[in-house]
Amino acid sequence: MHRACAGTSSPDEAAPMIAAGWRRFLLAALILLLAVGGYFAWRHRQGATEDYPTAKAARGSIRETVSALGVLAPSEYVDVGAQVSGQLIELKVGLGDEVKEGQLIAQIDPTQYAAQVAVDRATIADLTAQLASWEAKLTLAKWTWQRNVQLAPQGGATEQALEQSRSDLKVAEATIASLKAQIDKAKATLKVDEANLDYTRITAPISGIVMTPTSAAYGNNWSKLDIAHVGQVLNNRQNAPVLLRIGKLERMIVRAQVSEADVPRLSLGMPAYFTTLGRQDRRIDATLQSLEMTPELINGAIFYDAVLEVPNPDRALLPQMSAQVFFIVAQADDALTVPLAALSSVQRSSGIRLPGCPPRAPAGTDCVFVMAQGRMQPRTVKIGIKDEVSAQILDGLSEGEDVVIGTPSLAPRGAGPRSGGGNAGR
């Protein structure tokens, strides 16, 4: 007869205990699995918001512009040239000098012109003396003819003497008329020669600053010429020698080259502004003064010159400075705007594919993706003004809503939500 040992149980008593332990283990494993699954589901929902870069619809100013490159030039200038030929013997001004109207700025050798004036005056004096002589002869010829007319009927003068006195009278009258004409001609020649003598003294036609002359009046293709120098021989018979340029810097013009595609968007009097290369932080407002209908072919493209005029009291704007010009086609303040990258039309052109928007929106509308509660919702919006980076939303979106501006493949993971004010305060 066997005796059971203390602390042991039979197989029938151990089976229920093992089954209860397995049930507790499986329950704990299930709870752990549900917890891990819930955590990763939460992370996935969070990642959906983080992976899509967004920007907020915000209010600000927006302008639609046409941009062009231009060059500055004085609004009023004169290229000072020589009206007579000769050697330049004196140049009284240099580049950058300020001159007054009527001021003597250069002198051409006057020797031959002064001599010609002296010859003209001597010729006039000689002709005047001859005229006085023939006027005396005319007086005598008249007296002789009148006397012969009285004596001829009485036989005191022959017929031959009468005819001779008549001929002498006509010769004297004709000679006097010829001399008077020669004197008038000599006086006209004297005026021309005196003017040429005066042209040897070159004076400033306007007040302004002495600048380097150029072969083009305005434009982007200026070809700089040399300023005249003492000893240079000027020949006005072949061309008009340009000595220097005098310009008024108190008012400047900008001549901007606008492509033919943008010309229909411009209108006279429209607002514009420009910046210069050296002062890009300084915006100068202007208006479109004129649009020249003379096309220019540059690298196979057609451009037209648009002209702006602005005051320049401090003379900070100088000739031939480069200018970046912006013509304001439309503008709005306190407008609701989103980045251009939020528009589905822009996204498609950039290769981004976000399903849900129609392939082509009606005119004046577009589609954006709004991020709400971790989900993207396509929405049709009405578009207004566009600039280089933003678009105005007229309807379909509210201020502060987040719009998608990219895809997860284009954004780094773990960067957190990327939302911004977009164009507020621009």
Tab-separated table of C-alpha atoms in Angstrom:
chain	number	residue	atom	x	y	z
A	1	MET	CA	0.000	0.000	0.000
A	2	HIS	CA	1.494	3.259	-1.181
A	3	ARG	CA	1.450	6.611	0.712
A	4	ALA	CA	1.195	9.927	-1.245
A	5	CYS	CA	3.905	12.484	-0.672
A	6	ALA	CA	2.996	15.827	0.849
A	7	GLY	CA	2.810	18.890	-1.582
A	8	THR	CA	1.862	16.920	-4.708
A	9	SER	CA	-1.411	16.615	-6.606
A	10	SER	CA	-2.863	14.213	-8.998
A	11	PRO	CA	-3.049	14.805	-12.802
A	12	ASP	CA	-6.740	15.418	-12.613
A	13	GLU	CA	-6.220	18.286	-10.171
A	14	ALA	CA	-3.303	20.015	-12.228
A	15	ALA	CA	-5.113	20.310	-15.627
A	16	PRO	CA	-7.510	23.118	-14.606
A	17	MET	CA	-4.632	25.163	-13.242
A	18	ILE	CA	-2.627	24.963	-16.530
A	19	ALA	CA	-5.646	25.983	-18.601
A	20	ALA	CA	-6.240	29.062	-16.414
A	21	GLY	CA	-2.612	30.164	-16.832
A	22	TRP	CA	-2.807	29.960	-20.641
A	23	ARG	CA	-5.987	32.012	-20.638
A	24	ARG	CA	-4.313	34.755	-18.610
A	25	PHE	CA	-1.294	34.769	-20.976
A	26	LEU	CA	-3.425	34.975	-24.107
A	27	LEU	CA	-5.490	37.805	-22.598
A	28	ALA	CA	-2.356	39.806	-21.756
A	29	ALA	CA	-0.924	39.225	-25.257
A	30	LEU	CA	-4.179	40.386	-26.870
A	31	ILE	CA	-4.237	43.534	-24.750
A	32	LEU	CA	-0.595	44.259	-25.699
A	33	LEU	CA	-1.310	43.673	-29.388
A	34	LEU	CA	-4.288	46.028	-29.336
A	35	ALA	CA	-2.214	48.687	-27.571
A	36	VAL	CA	0.631	48.437	-30.121
A	37	GLY	CA	-1.831	48.496	-33.010
A	38	GLY	CA	-3.590	51.533	-31.631
A	39	TYR	CA	-0.293	53.315	-31.129
A	40	PHE	CA	0.847	52.699	-34.704
A	41	ALA	CA	-2.584	53.704	-36.045
A	42	TRP	CA	-2.308	56.955	-34.111
A	43	ARG	CA	1.201	57.463	-35.450
A	44	HIS	CA	-0.045	56.834	-38.965
A	45	ARG	CA	-2.761	59.432	-38.592
A	46	GLN	CA	-0.257	61.899	-37.202
A	47	GLY	CA	2.169	61.158	-40.014
A	48	ALA	CA	-0.520	61.887	-42.613
A	49	THR	CA	-0.603	65.474	-41.422
A	50	GLU	CA	3.118	65.791	-40.975
A	51	ASP	CA	4.069	64.383	-44.380
A	52	TYR	CA	1.981	66.862	-46.397
A	53	PRO	CA	3.505	70.368	-46.349
A	54	THR	CA	0.774	72.957	-45.890
A	55	ALA	CA	0.325	76.706	-45.785
A	56	LYS	CA	-2.450	78.793	-44.308
A	57	ALA	CA	-4.778	80.931	-46.361
A	58	ALA	CA	-3.935	84.416	-45.116
A	59	ARG	CA	-4.705	88.027	-45.930
A	60	GLY	CA	-2.250	90.460	-47.449
A	61	SER	CA	-1.481	92.654	-50.454
A	62	ILE	CA	-1.011	91.149	-53.891
A	63	ARG	CA	-0.020	92.640	-57.247
A	64	GLU	CA	-0.090	91.226	-60.742
A	65	THR	CA	2.802	92.731	-62.653
A	66	VAL	CA	4.625	92.684	-65.973
A	67	SER	CA	8.371	92.846	-65.495
A	68	ALA	CA	10.959	94.224	-67.896
A	69	LEU	CA	14.559	95.365	-67.953
A	70	GLY	CA	15.361	98.988	-68.718
A	71	VAL	CA	18.055	101.638	-68.698
A	72	LEU	CA	18.042	105.163	-67.280
A	73	ALA	CA	18.712	108.305	-69.299
A	74	PRO	CA	18.196	112.055	-68.824
A	75	SER	CA	14.746	113.197	-69.868
A	76	GLU	CA	16.349	116.232	-71.523
A	77	TYR	CA	19.783	116.278	-73.082
A	78	VAL	CA	21.685	117.824	-75.995
A	79	ASP	CA	24.590	116.409	-77.957
A	80	VAL	CA	26.847	119.407	-78.504
A	81	GLY	CA	28.454	119.325	-81.935
A	82	ALA	CA	30.582	121.528	-84.175
A	83	GLN	CA	28.833	123.456	-86.957
A	84	VAL	CA	32.095	124.381	-88.669
A	85	SER	CA	35.290	122.528	-89.501
A	86	GLY	CA	38.605	123.317	-87.931
A	87	GLN	CA	41.018	122.469	-85.171
A	88	LEU	CA	39.752	122.449	-81.599
A	89	ILE	CA	42.137	124.788	-79.788
A	90	GLU	CA	40.396	125.010	-76.405
A	91	LEU	CA	38.024	122.843	-74.354
A	92	LYS	CA	36.924	124.576	-71.178
A	93	VAL	CA	34.884	121.748	-69.556
A	94	GLY	CA	35.339	118.098	-68.637
A	95	LEU	CA	33.177	115.141	-67.766
A	96	GLY	CA	30.974	115.774	-64.751
A	97	ASP	CA	31.251	119.562	-64.905
A	98	GLU	CA	28.085	121.565	-64.439
A	99	VAL	CA	27.528	124.246	-67.064
A	100	LYS	CA	25.051	127.073	-67.524
A	101	GLU	CA	23.159	127.912	-70.693
A	102	GLY	CA	25.243	130.218	-72.916
A	103	GLN	CA	28.532	129.368	-71.182
A	104	LEU	CA	31.587	129.083	-73.479
A	105	ILE	CA	32.698	125.466	-73.450
A	106	ALA	CA	34.988	125.118	-76.505
A	107	GLN	CA	36.831	127.138	-79.116
A	108	ILE	CA	37.666	126.169	-82.709
A	109	ASP	CA	40.520	127.957	-84.511
A	110	PRO	CA	38.795	131.090	-85.932
A	111	THR	CA	41.632	132.316	-88.204
A	112	GLN	CA	40.202	131.388	-91.607
A	113	TYR	CA	36.679	132.445	-90.653
A	114	ALA	CA	37.867	135.813	-89.356
A	115	ALA	CA	39.831	136.319	-92.572
A	116	GLN	CA	36.794	135.494	-94.696
A	117	VAL	CA	34.716	137.998	-92.739
A	118	ALA	CA	37.379	140.631	-93.412
A	119	VAL	CA	37.308	139.811	-97.150
A	120	ASP	CA	33.524	140.113	-97.203
A	121	ARG	CA	33.622	143.472	-95.518
A	122	ALA	CA	36.295	144.718	-97.946
A	123	THR	CA	34.213	143.526	-100.881
A	124	ILE	CA	31.205	145.394	-99.584
A	125	ALA	CA	33.294	148.530	-99.111
A	126	ASP	CA	34.626	148.282	-102.692
A	127	LEU	CA	31.157	147.748	-104.136
A	128	THR	CA	29.811	150.625	-102.093
A	129	ALA	CA	32.520	152.920	-103.489
A	130	GLN	CA	31.749	151.801	-107.047
A	131	LEU	CA	28.092	152.438	-106.392
A	132	ALA	CA	28.829	155.991	-105.265
A	133	SER	CA	30.901	156.584	-108.431
A	134	TRP	CA	28.178	155.310	-110.710
A	135	GLU	CA	25.545	157.266	-108.864
A	136	ALA	CA	27.568	160.407	-109.709
A	137	LYS	CA	27.804	159.270	-113.325
A	138	LEU	CA	24.065	158.686	-113.324
A	139	THR	CA	23.460	162.254	-112.188
A	140	LEU	CA	25.641	163.564	-115.022
A	141	ALA	CA	24.035	161.229	-117.568
A	142	LYS	CA	20.578	162.436	-116.570
A	143	TRP	CA	21.601	166.112	-116.890
A	144	THR	CA	23.273	165.528	-120.280
A	145	TRP	CA	20.303	163.667	-121.682
A	146	GLN	CA	17.804	166.283	-120.459
A	147	ARG	CA	19.897	169.090	-121.971
A	148	ASN	CA	20.198	167.316	-125.301
A	149	VAL	CA	16.452	166.756	-125.311
A	150	GLN	CA	15.966	170.544	-124.973
A	151	LEU	CA	18.617	171.522	-127.574
A	152	ALA	CA	17.827	168.941	-130.225
A	153	PRO	CA	14.636	170.684	-131.546
A	154	GLN	CA	16.578	173.957	-131.949
A	155	GLY	CA	19.508	172.243	-133.645
A	156	GLY	CA	21.769	172.740	-130.650
A	157	ALA	CA	22.402	168.986	-130.322
A	158	THR	CA	22.727	166.386	-133.001
A	159	GLU	CA	20.648	163.259	-133.126
A	160	GLN	CA	23.754	161.199	-132.382
A	161	ALA	CA	24.532	163.222	-129.259
A	162	LEU	CA	20.949	162.760	-128.088
A	163	GLU	CA	21.081	158.967	-128.531
A	164	GLN	CA	24.488	158.757	-126.892
A	165	SER	CA	23.265	160.606	-123.785
A	166	ARG	CA	20.231	158.308	-123.605
A	167	SER	CA	22.526	155.241	-123.784
A	168	ASP	CA	24.865	156.609	-121.121
A	169	LEU	CA	21.874	157.163	-118.829
A	170	LYS	CA	20.647	153.557	-119.235
A	171	VAL	CA	24.145	152.142	-118.686
A	172	ALA	CA	24.526	154.127	-115.468
A	173	GLU	CA	21.114	152.952	-114.200
A	174	ALA	CA	21.895	149.303	-115.029
A	175	THR	CA	25.351	149.474	-113.459
A	176	ILE	CA	23.928	150.940	-110.275
A	177	ALA	CA	21.290	148.196	-110.086
A	178	SER	CA	24.003	145.555	-110.583
A	179	LEU	CA	26.185	147.070	-107.889
A	180	LYS	CA	23.290	147.172	-105.440
A	181	ALA	CA	22.617	143.463	-106.103
A	182	GLN	CA	26.286	142.634	-105.592
A	183	ILE	CA	26.288	144.528	-102.329
A	184	ASP	CA	23.205	142.618	-101.126
A	185	LYS	CA	24.911	139.347	-102.062
A	186	ALA	CA	28.112	140.367	-100.316
A	187	LYS	CA	26.148	141.294	-97.203
A	188	ALA	CA	24.419	137.888	-97.208
A	189	THR	CA	27.798	136.181	-97.570
A	190	LEU	CA	29.093	138.320	-94.723
A	191	LYS	CA	26.216	137.139	-92.496
A	192	VAL	CA	27.041	133.506	-93.213
A	193	ASP	CA	30.736	134.026	-92.602
A	194	GLU	CA	30.075	136.015	-89.440
A	195	ALA	CA	27.820	133.160	-88.228
A	196	ASN	CA	30.570	130.644	-89.013
A	197	LEU	CA	33.030	132.810	-87.112
A	198	ASP	CA	30.604	132.867	-84.202
A	199	TYR	CA	30.216	129.066	-84.448
A	200	THR	CA	33.891	128.712	-83.635
A	201	ARG	CA	32.869	129.728	-80.121
A	202	ILE	CA	30.828	126.763	-78.862
A	203	THR	CA	28.471	127.581	-76.004
A	204	ALA	CA	26.217	125.400	-73.860
A	205	PRO	CA	22.693	125.246	-75.361
A	206	ILE	CA	21.160	124.213	-72.009
A	207	SER	CA	22.181	124.070	-68.372
A	208	GLY	CA	23.203	120.650	-67.108
A	209	ILE	CA	25.981	118.141	-66.520
A	210	VAL	CA	28.685	117.298	-69.070
A	211	MET	CA	28.459	113.614	-69.992
A	212	THR	CA	30.077	111.261	-72.442
A	213	PRO	CA	28.292	111.321	-75.795
A	214	THR	CA	26.782	108.119	-77.166
A	215	SER	CA	25.809	106.958	-80.621
A	216	ALA	CA	22.257	106.106	-79.503
A	217	ALA	CA	19.861	108.549	-77.916
A	218	TYR	CA	18.426	106.063	-75.452
A	219	GLY	CA	18.019	102.351	-75.118
A	220	ASN	CA	19.960	99.361	-73.954
A	221	ASN	CA	22.489	99.339	-76.800
A	222	TRP	CA	24.386	102.509	-76.119
A	223	SER	CA	27.717	102.814	-77.849
A	224	LYS	CA	30.006	105.178	-75.961
A	225	LEU	CA	31.915	107.767	-77.972
A	226	ASP	CA	35.044	109.609	-76.945
A	227	ILE	CA	34.705	113.159	-75.727
A	228	ALA	CA	36.488	115.687	-77.945
A	229	HIS	CA	40.039	116.720	-77.084
A	230	VAL	CA	42.188	119.754	-77.734
A	231	GLY	CA	44.041	119.539	-81.067
A	232	GLN	CA	41.398	117.388	-82.701
A	233	VAL	CA	40.498	118.440	-86.253
A	234	LEU	CA	36.733	118.535	-86.733
A	235	ASN	CA	35.214	118.017	-90.184
A	236	ASN	CA	31.537	118.852	-90.429
A	237	ARG	CA	31.405	118.173	-94.162
A	238	GLN	CA	31.417	114.399	-93.661
A	239	ASN	CA	29.317	114.228	-90.473
A	240	ALA	CA	28.364	116.350	-87.519
A	241	PRO	CA	31.180	115.974	-84.976
A	242	VAL	CA	29.805	115.450	-81.450
A	243	LEU	CA	32.031	117.016	-78.809
A	244	LEU	CA	30.139	116.130	-75.636
A	245	ARG	CA	26.669	115.668	-74.183
A	246	ILE	CA	24.932	117.986	-71.725
A	247	GLY	CA	22.040	116.467	-69.816
A	248	LYS	CA	19.657	117.582	-67.107
A	249	LEU	CA	19.602	115.018	-64.304
A	250	GLU	CA	16.712	116.576	-62.376
A	251	ARG	CA	14.309	114.367	-64.337
A	252	MET	CA	15.134	110.919	-65.693
A	253	ILE	CA	13.394	108.473	-67.951
A	254	VAL	CA	13.488	104.690	-67.913
A	255	ARG	CA	13.293	102.995	-71.284
A	256	ALA	CA	12.189	99.404	-70.629
A	257	GLN	CA	12.046	96.621	-73.213
A	258	VAL	CA	8.721	94.771	-73.016
A	259	SER	CA	8.168	91.503	-74.864
A	260	GLU	CA	5.438	91.436	-77.484
A	261	ALA	CA	3.477	88.902	-75.398
A	262	ASP	CA	3.179	91.406	-72.513
A	263	VAL	CA	2.496	94.547	-74.581
A	264	PRO	CA	-1.322	93.981	-74.746
A	265	ARG	CA	-1.423	94.033	-70.925
A	266	LEU	CA	0.032	97.562	-70.760
A	267	SER	CA	-1.891	100.826	-70.968
A	268	LEU	CA	-0.773	104.449	-70.860
A	269	GLY	CA	-0.920	105.984	-67.397
A	270	MET	CA	-0.826	102.649	-65.577
A	271	PRO	CA	1.184	102.604	-62.325
A	272	ALA	CA	4.634	101.086	-62.288
A	273	TYR	CA	7.741	101.006	-60.166
A	274	PHE	CA	11.378	100.081	-60.606
A	275	THR	CA	14.563	99.370	-58.700
A	276	THR	CA	18.154	99.910	-59.728
A	277	LEU	CA	20.946	97.386	-59.537
A	278	GLY	CA	22.801	99.302	-56.833
A	279	ARG	CA	19.714	100.137	-54.743
A	280	GLN	CA	17.390	97.159	-54.935
A	281	ASP	CA	15.907	98.155	-51.577
A	282	ARG	CA	14.737	101.502	-52.969
A	283	ARG	CA	11.457	101.286	-54.871
A	284	ILE	CA	10.731	104.232	-57.175
A	285	ASP	CA	7.119	104.752	-58.257
A	286	ALA	CA	6.283	105.975	-61.752
A	287	THR	CA	3.632	105.821	-64.472
A	288	LEU	CA	3.806	104.573	-68.042
A	289	GLN	CA	4.322	107.679	-70.200
A	290	SER	CA	4.508	106.191	-73.673
A	291	LEU	CA	4.766	102.920	-75.546
A	292	GLU	CA	6.805	103.242	-78.717
A	293	MET	CA	5.485	101.293	-81.679
A	294	THR	CA	8.942	100.609	-83.078
A	295	PRO	CA	9.773	96.915	-82.587
A	296	GLU	CA	13.284	95.691	-81.907
A	297	LEU	CA	14.461	92.165	-82.670
A	298	ILE	CA	16.658	90.749	-79.883
A	299	ASN	CA	17.805	87.128	-80.039
A	300	GLY	CA	14.872	86.214	-82.238
A	301	ALA	CA	12.251	87.858	-79.984
A	302	ILE	CA	10.324	91.098	-80.543
A	303	PHE	CA	10.449	93.832	-77.896
A	304	TYR	CA	8.877	97.296	-77.625
A	305	ASP	CA	10.159	100.252	-75.603
A	306	ALA	CA	7.993	101.456	-72.725
A	307	VAL	CA	9.005	104.838	-71.278
A	308	LEU	CA	8.647	106.043	-67.678
A	309	GLU	CA	9.616	109.479	-66.359
A	310	VAL	CA	10.497	110.237	-62.736
A	311	PRO	CA	11.892	113.217	-60.797
A	312	ASN	CA	15.485	112.960	-59.636
A	313	PRO	CA	16.080	115.923	-57.312
A	314	ASP	CA	18.974	114.289	-55.451
A	315	ARG	CA	20.596	113.093	-58.700
A	316	ALA	CA	20.918	109.602	-57.269
A	317	LEU	CA	19.756	108.152	-60.588
A	318	LEU	CA	22.511	108.346	-63.185
A	319	PRO	CA	22.547	107.794	-66.960
A	320	GLN	CA	22.785	104.201	-68.203
A	321	MET	CA	21.938	102.649	-64.830
A	322	SER	CA	20.124	99.327	-65.160
A	323	ALA	CA	16.559	99.160	-63.872
A	324	GLN	CA	14.181	96.297	-63.086
A	325	VAL	CA	10.747	97.626	-64.019
A	326	PHE	CA	7.381	96.295	-62.821
A	327	PHE	CA	4.155	97.442	-64.483
A	328	ILE	CA	1.185	96.941	-62.135
A	329	VAL	CA	-1.596	95.269	-64.131
A	330	ALA	CA	-3.847	94.694	-61.089
A	331	GLN	CA	-3.523	94.919	-57.311
A	332	ALA	CA	-5.556	94.271	-54.172
A	333	ASP	CA	-5.054	94.967	-50.466
A	334	ASP	CA	-6.328	92.778	-47.614
A	335	ALA	CA	-6.861	89.962	-50.099
A	336	LEU	CA	-7.150	86.293	-49.122
A	337	THR	CA	-4.160	84.564	-50.719
A	338	VAL	CA	-2.541	81.153	-50.936
A	339	PRO	CA	0.785	80.104	-52.456
A	340	LEU	CA	0.680	79.275	-56.154
A	341	ALA	CA	1.935	75.808	-55.228
A	342	ALA	CA	-1.452	75.118	-53.616
A	343	LEU	CA	-3.292	75.278	-56.963
A	344	SER	CA	-3.807	71.912	-58.595
A	345	SER	CA	-3.087	73.405	-62.033
A	346	VAL	CA	0.357	74.456	-60.809
A	347	GLN	CA	0.894	71.120	-59.077
A	348	ARG	CA	0.085	69.200	-62.248
A	349	SER	CA	2.488	71.356	-64.273
A	350	SER	CA	5.166	70.571	-61.647
A	351	GLY	CA	4.571	66.833	-61.878
A	352	ILE	CA	2.644	66.537	-58.578
A	353	ARG	CA	-0.355	64.216	-58.661
A	354	LEU	CA	-3.012	64.587	-55.940
A	355	PRO	CA	-6.237	62.691	-56.759
A	356	GLY	CA	-9.598	64.301	-56.285
A	357	CYS	CA	-9.451	67.489	-58.408
A	358	PRO	CA	-10.859	67.625	-61.949
A	359	PRO	CA	-8.218	67.591	-64.718
A	360	ARG	CA	-9.410	70.946	-66.010
A	361	ALA	CA	-11.249	73.605	-63.985
A	362	PRO	CA	-13.637	76.189	-65.500
A	363	ALA	CA	-12.166	79.570	-66.418
A	364	GLY	CA	-11.426	81.711	-63.395
A	365	THR	CA	-11.435	78.746	-61.010
A	366	ASP	CA	-8.981	76.183	-59.724
A	367	CYS	CA	-8.812	73.357	-57.202
A	368	VAL	CA	-6.955	73.189	-53.881
A	369	PHE	CA	-6.588	70.476	-51.269
A	370	VAL	CA	-7.636	71.551	-47.787
A	371	MET	CA	-6.186	69.624	-44.830
A	372	ALA	CA	-8.818	69.081	-42.110
A	373	GLN	CA	-8.618	66.546	-39.254
A	374	GLY	CA	-5.711	64.773	-40.887
A	375	ARG	CA	-7.527	64.283	-44.191
A	376	MET	CA	-7.214	66.048	-47.541
A	377	GLN	CA	-10.376	67.447	-49.053
A	378	PRO	CA	-10.442	68.770	-52.651
A	379	ARG	CA	-12.198	72.091	-53.006
A	380	THR	CA	-12.975	74.311	-56.002
A	381	VAL	CA	-12.042	77.972	-55.507
A	382	LYS	CA	-12.498	81.160	-57.513
A	383	ILE	CA	-9.176	82.783	-58.481
A	384	GLY	CA	-8.457	86.516	-58.740
A	385	ILE	CA	-5.063	88.209	-59.064
A	386	LYS	CA	-1.876	86.185	-59.396
A	387	ASP	CA	1.710	87.233	-58.879
A	388	GLU	CA	4.978	85.312	-58.998
A	389	VAL	CA	4.353	83.408	-55.750
A	390	SER	CA	0.699	83.800	-54.689
A	391	ALA	CA	-2.877	83.725	-55.909
A	392	GLN	CA	-5.905	85.638	-54.642
A	393	ILE	CA	-8.876	83.509	-53.531
A	394	LEU	CA	-12.207	85.224	-54.169
A	395	ASP	CA	-14.475	82.396	-53.029
A	396	GLY	CA	-14.345	78.825	-51.744
A	397	LEU	CA	-11.808	79.191	-48.936
A	398	SER	CA	-11.704	80.800	-45.507
A	399	GLU	CA	-8.871	82.602	-43.775
A	400	GLY	CA	-6.726	80.299	-41.653
A	401	GLU	CA	-7.511	77.065	-43.478
A	402	ASP	CA	-4.534	74.841	-44.296
A	403	VAL	CA	-3.953	74.076	-47.977
A	404	VAL	CA	-1.619	71.361	-49.254
A	405	ILE	CA	1.373	72.668	-51.206
A	406	GLY	CA	3.193	69.366	-51.883
A	407	THR	CA	3.252	65.592	-51.506
A	408	PRO	CA	4.894	63.256	-48.962
A	409	SER	CA	7.453	62.183	-51.547
A	410	LEU	CA	8.689	65.754	-51.767
A	411	ALA	CA	8.744	66.399	-47.994
A	412	PRO	CA	11.105	64.919	-45.326
A	413	ARG	CA	9.412	62.777	-42.701
A	414	GLY	CA	9.426	63.766	-39.034
A	415	ALA	CA	9.620	67.474	-39.791
A	416	GLY	CA	6.351	68.172	-38.028
A	417	PRO	CA	3.414	70.129	-39.407
A	418	ARG	CA	4.558	72.882	-41.794
A	419	SER	CA	2.020	75.635	-41.827
A	420	GLY	CA	2.657	79.259	-42.517
A	421	GLY	CA	0.996	82.528	-43.104
A	422	GLY	CA	1.658	82.302	-46.829
A	423	ASN	CA	1.456	85.880	-48.106
A	424	ALA	CA	0.287	87.764	-45.054
A	425	GLY	CA	1.780	91.181	-44.817
A	426	ARG	CA	3.452	91.092	-48.201
